[in-house]
Coordinates of C-alpha atoms and ligand atoms in Angstrom, one line a residue:
X140 CA 7.2 81.0 73.1
X141 CA 10.3 83.2 73.7
X142 CA 10.0 87.0 73.2
X143 CA 10.2 88.0 69.5
X144 CA 10.6 84.4 68.3
X145 CA 10.1 84.3 64.5
X146 CA 8.1 81.6 62.8
X147 CA 7.9 80.9 59.1
X148 CA 4.8 79.6 57.3
X149 CA 3.1 79.6 53.9
X150 CA -0.2 81.0 55.1
X151 CA -1.1 83.2 58.1
X152 CA -4.9 83.0 58.9
X153 CA -6.1 85.9 61.0
X154 CA -9.3 85.1 62.9
X155 CA -10.4 81.9 64.6
X156 CA -14.1 82.0 63.8
X157 CA -15.7 79.6 61.4
X158 CA -14.2 81.1 58.3
X159 CA -10.6 81.3 59.6
X160 CA -10.8 77.8 61.1
X161 CA -12.3 76.4 57.9
X162 CA -9.6 78.0 55.8
X163 CA -6.8 76.8 58.0
X164 CA -8.2 73.2 57.8
X165 CA -8.5 73.3 54.0
X166 CA -5.0 74.8 53.5
X167 CA -3.3 72.5 55.9
X168 CA -4.9 69.5 54.2
X169 CA -3.3 70.6 50.9
X170 CA 0.1 70.5 52.6
X171 CA 0.5 74.3 53.2
X172 CA 2.3 75.3 56.4
X173 CA -0.4 77.2 58.2
X174 CA -0.5 79.4 61.3
X175 CA -4.0 80.4 62.6
X176 CA -4.1 83.3 65.0
X177 CA -7.2 84.1 67.1
X178 CA -7.0 87.0 69.5
X179 CA -9.4 85.4 72.1
X180 CA -10.8 81.9 72.3
X181 CA -11.9 80.0 69.1
X182 CA -15.4 81.0 68.2
X183 CA -15.6 83.6 70.9
X184 CA -17.5 86.1 68.7
X185 CA -20.0 85.8 65.8
X186 CA -19.4 82.1 65.3
X187 CA -20.8 81.2 68.7
X188 CA -23.7 83.7 68.5
X189 CA -25.6 82.4 65.6
X190 CA -29.1 80.9 65.4
X191 CA -27.2 77.6 65.0
X192 CA -28.9 76.6 61.7
X193 CA -27.4 74.8 58.8
X194 CA -29.8 76.2 56.3
X195 CA -30.4 77.5 52.8
X196 CA -32.2 80.5 54.2
X197 CA -35.8 80.3 53.0
X198 CA -36.4 84.0 53.5
X199 CA -33.5 85.0 51.2
X200 CA -35.6 83.8 48.3
X201 CA -37.7 86.9 48.8
X202 CA -34.6 88.9 48.0
X203 CA -34.1 86.9 44.8
X204 CA -30.8 85.5 46.2
X205 CA -31.2 82.2 44.4
X206 CA -27.5 81.6 43.9
X207 CA -26.8 82.0 47.7
X208 CA -29.7 79.7 48.6
X209 CA -28.6 77.0 46.2
X210 CA -25.0 77.2 47.4
X211 CA -26.2 77.0 51.1
X212 CA -28.6 74.1 50.4
X213 CA -25.9 72.1 48.7
X214 CA -23.6 72.7 51.7
X215 CA -26.4 71.7 54.1
X216 CA -26.2 68.1 52.8
X217 CA -22.4 68.1 52.7
X218 CA -22.1 69.4 56.3
X219 CA -24.7 67.0 57.7
X220 CA -22.6 64.1 56.4
X221 CA -19.3 65.5 57.8
X222 CA -20.1 65.8 61.5
X223 CA -23.3 63.9 62.4
X224 CA -22.5 64.3 66.1
X225 CA -22.8 68.1 66.3
X226 CA -25.5 68.5 63.6
X227 CA -28.9 67.1 62.8
X228 CA -32.0 67.5 60.8
X229 CA -34.6 69.9 62.1
X230 CA -38.3 70.1 61.0
X231 CA -39.6 73.6 60.9
X232 CA -43.3 74.5 61.1
X233 CA -44.6 77.8 59.8
X234 CA -48.1 78.5 61.2
X235 CA -50.2 80.4 58.6
X236 CA -52.6 83.3 59.1
X237 CA -54.5 85.1 56.4
X238 CA -52.8 88.5 57.2
X239 CA -49.3 87.1 56.4
X240 CA -47.7 86.3 53.1
X241 CA -50.3 84.5 50.9
X242 CA -50.4 80.7 51.1
X243 CA -49.6 80.4 47.3
X244 CA -46.4 82.4 47.8
X245 CA -45.3 80.3 50.6
X246 CA -46.0 77.1 48.7
X247 CA -44.0 78.4 45.7
X248 CA -41.1 79.4 47.9
X249 CA -41.1 76.0 49.6
X250 CA -41.2 74.2 46.2
X251 CA -38.1 76.2 45.1
X252 CA -36.4 75.4 48.5
X253 CA -37.1 71.7 48.0
X254 CA -35.7 71.7 44.5
X255 CA -32.9 74.3 44.2
X256 CA -30.3 71.7 45.2
X257 CA -30.1 67.9 45.4
X258 CA -31.7 66.8 48.7
X259 CA -31.1 63.2 50.0
X260 CA -31.1 63.3 53.7
X261 CA -34.0 65.7 54.4
X262 CA -37.7 65.2 53.6
X263 CA -39.7 67.6 51.4
X264 CA -42.0 70.3 52.6
X265 CA -45.7 69.8 53.1
X266 CA -48.9 71.6 54.1
X267 CA -50.2 70.8 57.6
X268 CA -53.6 70.8 59.4
X269 CA -52.2 72.1 62.7
X270 CA -55.3 71.1 64.7
X271 CA -54.5 67.5 64.0
X272 CA -50.7 67.7 63.9
X273 CA -48.4 67.3 67.0
X274 CA -46.7 70.6 66.0
X275 CA -50.1 72.4 66.5
X276 CA -49.9 71.7 70.3
X277 CA -48.9 74.9 72.1
X278 CA -50.0 77.2 69.4
X279 CA -53.0 79.5 69.5
X280 CA -56.1 77.8 68.1
X281 CA -56.5 80.4 65.3
X282 CA -53.6 78.8 63.5
X283 CA -55.5 76.0 61.8
X284 CA -53.1 75.6 58.9
X285 CA -49.3 75.7 58.4
X286 CA -46.4 74.5 56.4
X287 CA -43.5 72.2 57.3
X288 CA -40.0 72.1 55.8
X289 CA -36.6 70.8 56.8
X290 CA -33.2 72.4 57.6
X291 CA -30.5 71.5 60.0
X292 CA -29.2 72.5 63.5
X293 CA -25.5 72.7 64.4
X294 CA -23.5 73.4 67.5
X295 CA -21.8 76.5 66.0
X296 CA -18.9 76.8 68.5
X297 CA -18.0 73.2 68.3
X298 CA -18.0 73.3 64.5
X299 CA -15.2 75.9 64.7
X300 CA -13.3 73.8 67.2
X301 CA -13.5 70.7 65.0
X302 CA -12.2 72.7 62.0
X303 CA -9.3 73.9 64.1
X304 CA -8.6 70.4 65.3
X305 CA -8.7 69.1 61.7
X306 CA -6.2 71.9 60.8
X307 CA -3.9 71.1 63.7
X308 CA -4.0 67.3 62.9
X309 CA -2.7 68.2 59.4
X310 CA 0.1 70.3 60.8
X311 CA -1.3 73.8 61.3
X312 CA -0.3 75.7 64.4
X313 CA -3.3 77.1 66.1
X314 CA -2.5 80.0 68.4
X315 CA -5.5 81.1 70.5
X316 CA -5.3 84.3 72.6
X317 CA -2.8 85.7 70.1
X318 CA -3.6 89.0 68.4
X319 CA -2.2 90.1 65.1
X320 CA -1.1 93.7 65.8
X321 CA 1.0 94.6 62.7
X322 CA 1.2 93.4 59.2
X323 CA 3.9 94.6 56.9
X324 CA 4.7 93.8 53.3
X325 CA 8.2 92.4 53.3
X326 CA 8.6 91.8 49.6
X327 CA 8.2 88.1 49.3
X328 CA 5.5 87.9 51.9
X329 CA 4.0 89.3 55.1
X330 CA 5.6 89.9 58.4
X331 CA 3.1 89.9 61.3
X332 CA 3.7 91.2 64.8
X333 CA 1.6 89.2 67.2
X334 CA 0.9 89.7 70.9
X335 CA -0.2 86.9 73.2
X336 CA -2.6 87.4 76.1
X337 CA 0.2 86.6 78.5
X338 CA 2.2 89.6 77.1
X339 CA 4.8 87.8 75.0
X340 CA 5.2 88.8 71.4
X341 CA 6.3 86.9 68.4
X342 CA 6.8 87.5 64.7
X343 CA 5.4 85.4 61.8
X344 CA 6.7 85.5 58.3
X345 CA 4.1 84.2 55.9
X346 CA 4.2 83.9 52.1
X347 CA 0.5 84.7 52.1
X348 CA -2.2 85.9 54.5
X349 CA -6.0 85.7 54.9
X350 CA -8.0 88.3 56.8
X351 CA -10.8 86.3 58.3
X352 CA -11.3 88.7 61.2
X353 CA -15.1 88.8 60.8
X354 CA -16.5 92.0 62.3
X355 CA -12.9 93.3 62.7
X356 CA -12.0 92.7 59.0
X357 CA -12.1 96.4 58.2
X358 CA -10.0 97.2 61.3
X359 CA -6.9 95.1 60.7
X360 CA -3.8 97.2 61.1
X361 CA -1.9 98.2 57.9
X362 CA -4.2 96.5 55.3
X363 CA -7.3 98.7 54.7
X364 CA -10.0 97.2 52.4
X365 CA -9.8 98.3 48.8
X366 CA -11.9 101.5 48.1
X367 CA -15.6 100.8 47.6
X368 CA -15.6 97.7 49.8
X369 CA -17.1 97.8 53.2
X370 CA -18.9 95.8 55.8
X371 CA -22.3 96.4 57.3
X372 CA -22.2 95.4 60.9
X373 CA -25.6 94.1 62.0
X374 CA -26.3 93.0 65.5
X375 CA -28.5 89.9 66.1
X376 CA -29.6 88.8 69.5
X377 CA -31.3 85.6 70.9
X378 CA -33.1 84.8 74.1
X379 CA -33.3 81.3 75.8
X380 CA -36.4 80.4 77.9
X381 CA -37.5 77.2 79.6
X382 CA -38.9 74.8 77.0
X383 CA -42.1 76.3 75.5
X384 CA -43.3 73.3 73.4
X385 CA -43.7 69.6 74.3
X386 CA -42.4 68.4 70.9
X387 CA -39.3 68.5 68.8
X388 CA -40.5 70.8 66.0
X389 CA -39.0 74.2 65.5
X390 CA -41.1 77.2 64.4
X391 CA -40.6 80.0 61.9
X392 CA -42.9 82.8 63.0
X393 CA -43.7 85.5 60.4
X394 CA -43.8 89.0 61.9
X395 CA -45.8 92.0 61.0
X396 CA -42.6 93.9 60.1
X397 CA -42.0 91.2 57.4
X398 CA -39.1 89.7 59.4
X399 CA -39.1 86.1 60.7
X400 CA -38.3 84.8 64.2
X401 CA -37.3 81.3 65.0
X402 CA -38.3 79.3 68.1
X403 CA -36.1 76.2 68.3
X404 CA -35.8 73.3 70.7
X405 CA -32.5 73.8 72.5
X406 CA -30.4 71.8 74.9
X407 CA -33.4 69.6 75.7
X408 CA -34.8 71.8 78.5
X409 CA -35.0 75.1 76.6
X410 CA -36.3 77.0 73.6
X411 CA -34.0 79.3 71.7
X412 CA -35.7 82.4 70.2
X413 CA -34.1 84.7 67.6
X414 CA -33.1 86.8 66.0
X415 CA -33.0 90.6 65.6
X416 CA -31.4 92.8 62.9
X417 CA -30.0 96.0 64.3
X418 CA -27.3 98.2 62.6
X419 CA -24.3 98.3 64.9
X420 CA -21.4 100.8 65.1
X421 CA -19.8 99.8 68.5
X422 CA -17.0 97.5 69.5
X423 CA -17.8 94.0 68.2
X424 CA -16.3 92.6 71.4
X425 CA -18.8 94.5 73.6
X426 CA -22.1 93.7 71.8
X427 CA -25.0 92.9 74.0
X428 CA -28.8 92.5 73.8
X429 CA -30.9 95.4 74.8
X430 CA -34.3 95.5 76.5
X431 CA -36.1 96.5 73.3
X432 CA -34.8 93.4 71.6
X433 CA -35.9 91.1 74.5
X434 CA -39.3 92.6 74.3
X435 CA -39.4 92.3 70.5
X436 CA -38.6 88.6 70.7
X437 CA -41.1 87.9 73.5
X438 CA -43.8 89.7 71.4
X439 CA -42.8 87.8 68.3
X440 CA -43.5 84.5 70.1
X441 CA -46.6 85.8 71.9
X442 CA -48.3 86.3 68.5
X443 CA -48.3 82.5 68.0
X444 CA -47.8 80.6 71.3
X445 CA -50.5 79.7 73.8
X446 CA -48.2 80.4 76.7
X447 CA -47.4 84.1 77.2
X448 CA -43.7 84.9 77.4
X449 CA -42.3 87.8 79.5
X450 CA -38.8 89.2 79.7
X451 CA -38.6 87.7 83.2
X452 CA -38.8 84.2 81.6
X453 CA -35.5 84.7 79.9
X454 CA -32.8 82.5 81.5
X455 CA -30.0 83.3 79.0
X456 CA -29.4 85.6 76.1
X457 CA -26.6 86.4 73.7
X458 CA -25.8 88.8 70.9
X459 CA -23.4 88.7 67.9
X460 CA -22.4 91.0 65.1
X461 CA -22.9 89.8 61.5
X462 CA -20.0 91.1 59.4
X463 CA -22.2 91.5 56.2
X464 CA -20.9 92.5 52.8
X465 CA -22.4 96.0 52.4
X466 CA -24.6 96.0 49.3
X467 CA -26.4 99.2 50.4
X468 CA -29.7 97.4 50.9
X469 CA -32.5 99.4 52.4
X470 CA -32.6 97.5 55.6
X471 CA -30.3 95.4 57.8
X472 CA -32.3 92.3 57.3
X473 CA -32.3 92.7 53.5
X474 CA -28.5 93.0 53.3
X475 CA -27.0 90.0 51.5
X476 CA -25.7 87.0 53.4
X477 CA -23.4 86.0 50.6
X478 CA -19.6 86.4 50.8
X479 CA -17.0 88.1 48.7
X480 CA -13.3 87.4 48.6
X481 CA -11.2 90.5 47.9
X482 CA -7.5 90.5 47.0
X483 CA -5.3 93.1 48.7
X484 CA -4.1 95.1 45.7
X485 CA -0.4 95.3 44.7
X486 CA 1.2 93.3 47.5
X487 CA 2.1 89.7 48.4
X488 CA -1.0 87.5 48.4
X489 CA -3.6 88.5 50.9
X490 CA -7.3 87.8 50.7
X491 CA -10.0 89.6 52.7
X492 CA -13.0 87.5 53.6
X493 CA -16.2 89.7 53.6
X494 CA -19.5 88.3 54.7
X495 CA -20.7 84.7 54.6
X496 CA -22.7 82.3 56.7
X497 CA -21.8 79.4 59.0
X498 CA -23.5 77.1 56.4
X499 CA -21.3 78.2 53.5
X500 CA -18.0 78.2 55.4
X501 CA -16.6 75.0 53.8
X502 CA -17.2 76.3 50.3
X503 CA -15.8 79.7 51.2
X504 CA -12.7 78.1 52.6
X505 CA -12.3 76.0 49.4
X506 CA -12.7 79.1 47.3
X507 CA -10.0 81.0 49.3
X508 CA -7.5 78.2 49.1
X509 CA -8.2 77.4 45.4
X510 CA -7.2 81.1 44.7
X511 CA -4.2 81.2 47.0
X512 CA -2.6 77.8 46.5
X513 CA -1.4 78.4 42.9
X514 CA 0.2 81.6 44.0
X515 CA 2.2 79.5 46.5
X516 CA 3.1 76.8 44.0
X517 CA 0.7 74.3 45.5
X518 CA -1.3 72.2 43.1
X519 CA -3.1 69.9 45.5
X520 CA -6.8 69.9 44.7
X521 CA -9.8 70.6 46.9
X522 CA -10.5 67.8 49.4
X523 CA -13.0 68.8 52.1
X524 CA -16.3 68.0 50.3
X525 CA -16.2 64.3 51.3
X526 CA -14.0 64.6 54.4
X527 CA -15.4 64.1 57.9
X528 CA -14.6 66.5 60.7
X529 CA -12.9 65.1 63.8
X530 CA -15.4 62.7 65.6
X531 CA -17.5 62.3 62.5
X532 CA -15.1 59.9 60.9
X533 CA -15.8 56.5 62.5
X534 CA -19.4 57.3 62.7
X535 CA -19.7 57.2 59.0
X536 CA -17.4 54.2 58.5
X537 CA -18.7 52.1 61.4
X538 CA -20.4 49.4 59.5
X539 CA -23.2 49.6 56.9
X540 CA -25.8 50.4 59.6
X541 CA -24.5 53.7 60.8
X542 CA -24.1 55.6 57.6
X543 CA -25.3 59.1 58.3
X544 CA -26.8 61.7 60.5
X545 CA -30.1 60.0 60.5
X546 CA -28.6 56.9 62.3
X547 CA -26.9 58.8 65.1
X548 CA -29.1 57.3 67.8
X549 CA -28.1 53.8 66.7
X550 CA -24.5 54.7 67.0
X551 CA -25.0 56.1 70.5
X552 CA -26.8 52.9 71.5
X553 CA -23.7 50.8 70.3
X554 CA -21.5 53.0 72.5
X555 CA -23.7 52.2 75.5
X556 CA -22.8 48.5 75.0
X557 CA -19.1 49.4 74.8
X558 CA -19.2 51.6 78.0
X559 CA -21.9 50.0 80.1
X560 CA -20.6 51.7 83.2
X561 CA -21.1 55.2 81.8
X562 CA -24.4 56.8 83.0
X563 CA -26.7 57.2 80.0
X564 CA -26.9 61.0 80.2
X565 CA -23.1 61.4 80.3
X566 CA -22.7 58.9 77.4
X567 CA -25.3 60.9 75.4
X568 CA -23.6 64.2 76.1
X569 CA -20.1 62.8 75.3
X570 CA -21.4 61.2 72.1
X571 CA -23.0 64.4 70.9
X572 CA -20.0 66.6 71.7
X573 CA -17.1 64.3 70.7
X574 CA -18.6 61.7 68.3
X575 CA -16.0 59.0 67.7
X576 CA -13.4 61.0 69.7
X577 CA -15.3 59.7 72.6
X578 CA -12.8 56.8 72.5
X579 CA -9.9 59.2 72.9
X580 CA -11.6 60.9 75.8
X581 CA -12.3 57.5 77.5
X582 CA -9.1 55.8 76.5
X583 CA -8.1 53.3 79.2
X584 CA -11.2 54.1 81.3
X585 CA -12.7 50.9 82.7
X586 CA -15.1 52.4 85.2
X587 CA -16.5 55.6 86.5
X588 CA -13.6 56.1 88.9
X589 CA -11.3 56.5 85.9
X590 CA -13.2 59.7 84.9
X591 CA -11.7 61.4 88.0
X592 CA -13.5 63.7 90.4
X593 CA -16.6 65.7 89.2
X594 CA -15.4 69.3 89.5
X595 CA -19.0 70.2 88.7
X596 CA -22.0 67.9 88.4
X597 CA -21.4 65.9 85.2
X598 CA -18.0 67.5 84.5
X599 CA -15.1 65.2 85.4
X600 CA -11.4 65.8 85.4
X601 CA -10.9 63.4 82.5
X602 CA -13.1 65.6 80.2
X603 CA -11.4 68.8 81.4
X604 CA -8.0 67.4 80.5
X605 CA -9.3 66.3 77.1
X606 CA -10.7 69.8 76.5
X607 CA -7.5 71.5 77.5
X608 CA -5.1 69.1 75.6
X609 CA -7.1 68.7 72.4
X610 CA -9.5 71.7 72.1
X611 CA -7.5 74.7 73.3
X612 CA -9.9 75.3 76.3
X613 CA -8.3 77.5 78.9
X614 CA -11.0 79.3 80.9
X615 CA -14.3 78.3 82.6
X616 CA -16.2 80.2 79.9
X617 CA -14.4 78.3 77.1
X618 CA -15.7 75.1 78.7
X619 CA -19.1 76.0 80.0
X620 CA -20.3 78.2 77.1
X621 CA -18.4 77.2 74.0
X622 CA -17.0 73.7 74.2
X623 CA -20.3 72.8 75.8
X624 CA -23.4 74.6 77.0
X625 CA -23.2 73.2 80.5
X626 CA -23.4 76.8 81.7
X627 CA -27.1 76.7 80.9
X628 CA -27.7 73.7 83.1
X629 CA -25.6 74.7 86.1
X630 CA -25.9 77.4 88.8
X631 CA -24.2 80.8 88.2
X632 CA -21.5 79.9 90.8
X633 CA -20.2 77.1 88.4
X634 CA -18.0 79.5 86.6
X635 CA -16.1 80.6 89.7
X636 CA -15.8 77.0 90.9
X637 CA -14.4 75.8 87.6
X638 CA -12.1 78.7 87.1
X639 CA -10.7 78.2 90.6
X640 CA -10.1 74.5 89.8
X641 CA -8.4 75.4 86.4
X642 CA -6.1 77.9 88.1
X643 CA -5.1 75.4 90.8
X644 CA -4.6 72.5 88.3
X645 CA -2.5 73.9 85.5
X646 CA -1.4 71.4 82.8
X647 CA 2.2 71.3 81.7
X648 CA 3.1 72.3 78.2
X649 CA 0.0 74.4 77.4
X650 CA 0.5 77.9 76.1
Ligands
LIG814 C1 -27.4 86.6 65.2 C2 -26.8 85.8 64.1 C3 -27.4 84.7 63.7 C4 -26.8 83.9 62.7 N1 -27.4 82.7 62.4 C5 -26.8 81.9 61.4 C6 -27.3 80.7 61.1 O1 -28.3 80.2 61.8 N2 -26.7 79.9 60.2 C7 -25.7 80.4 59.5 O2 -25.2 79.7 58.6 N3 -25.1 81.6 59.8 C8 -25.6 82.3 60.7 N4 -25.0 83.5 61.1 C9 -23.8 84.0 60.4 C10 -22.6 83.4 60.9 O3 -22.6 83.2 62.3 C11 -21.4 84.2 60.5 O4 -21.4 84.4 59.1 C12 -20.0 83.6 60.9 O5 -20.1 83.1 62.2 C13 -18.9 84.6 60.7 O6 -17.7 84.0 61.0 P1 -16.3 84.7 60.9 O7 -15.3 83.7 61.1 O8 -16.3 85.5 59.7 O9 -16.4 85.8 62.1 P2 -16.1 85.5 63.7 O10 -16.7 84.3 64.2 O11 -16.4 86.8 64.4 O12 -14.5 85.3 63.7 C14 -13.6 86.4 63.5 C15 -12.5 86.2 64.6 O13 -11.4 87.0 64.2 C16 -10.8 87.3 65.5 N5 -9.9 88.5 65.3 C17 -10.3 89.8 64.9 N6 -9.2 90.6 64.8 C18 -8.1 89.8 65.1 C19 -6.7 90.0 65.1 N7 -6.2 91.2 64.9 N8 -5.9 89.0 65.5 C20 -6.4 87.8 65.7 N9 -7.7 87.5 65.7 C21 -8.6 88.5 65.4 C22 -12.0 87.7 66.4 O14 -11.6 87.5 67.8 C23 -13.0 86.6 65.9 O15 -13.0 85.5 66.8 C24 -25.6 84.3 62.1 C25 -24.9 85.5 62.6 C26 -25.5 86.2 63.6 C27 -24.8 87.4 64.2

């Protein structure tokens, strides 16, 4: 882009986390001209640091947040249908011990959880005799009894990228590594001053804007939140350890401080453990786990698992900042996870997005665009409820057999017949990451040689080009830690090797 070029649009979306990307997708699909600006990489902050669950939030029932849980449970089913490649059902087991919440309370909570919203894809909850059930293996023998219920897992960072792709395919301009530095009311809209990471600047004139800057939402220049509205920034951290349990169940472990900690099968070879809730006042870009949190998470698992976990077992960790709507709750964990949309008073249309969850992003985006569109003279109705995300489309339409997330394995098997030369592990990874976009990635490939050199084990030039051309990947971290989690499976030197290759093999036409 040339210095100080000016671009016109209907809607400027500030922030390329799940909320910004979801809003850009919805608005572009209604025919609005959208520009999405993300200061770093897509999903480089909170939206890649979640527990990666599509869930109603069982524990929010204790805070009487029935409306939020119902909304999230409804969305759980909608999302599971929209992108079966990056999501799936997950069965949770809650081991029970007499010193915890009483069994009747848990049973009532699970009954509500089963019935608050229509549930088609996922099975109901049940009581378990853990001594006889496969999920009892690996737990301490004192846990004779437990409860099972269902939720979903999601690849959070890829969910954001798929929303941005969906937006771009409907005409939105997605500008990553572009930071909105100024926002001025220019009478009939907003004028934004934007600086790219390469130093160039540009101006955007937008008829309306959305502040979806997550933890930065209160720090946007020139548009302070209305009085009385604020965010509570709450850090949450996770640790990843070599796989702890020899089965595919996830656990919800109740803790003596009344919090819950999840232990989830992750990337086949690992267990993901989290999370914590710590009030946070620092720079959201610099958030990190501390030793006390690592110890807390190890202790949380050691109360239940047979194998003892020590901080030295941790192979990876990450932390994120929840931008929660401040409801002045007594504790960080009791603060609401619901969202609020706040109009900027007395100015051209601008909506601030406060709070929210990954699970409710689609509904949030629809609510934002439902409010903004009429102010822009747009009368196109909501459309995303039934719409697949990129890569989820052909999966759903590919014959009567492959109809939903529960049949994903069948679909992968069919692709094995179509690409018999592709090693099974690579096919499976491509299918999970790209869904039906696998065919774009493999267009005109007739054999392994067409994938190009392997820059790293299992990472070929063909995929790198796809990620750069279609998914805004620019750096080794974008590729190893957000577009994929290959970083977990490769030695630490992989980042330098890949970055060196990317620097030496620039692609024409990329910003
Ligand atoms: C530990 C933890 C666990 C969680 N687990 C779950 C879960 O299991 N399930 C669930 O549903 N939810 C979960 N959540 C909540 C969920 O992750 C968040 O609600 C969601 O990711 C917030 O998305 P966002 O788009 O608002 O913020 P972000 O993802 O932070 O996106 C905001 C973006 O705005 C950009 N930005 C800021 N200022 C500017 C600017 N001036 N110009 C351009 N760009 C800018 C930032 O770089 C950032 O990328 C969890 C959150 C945490 C922290």
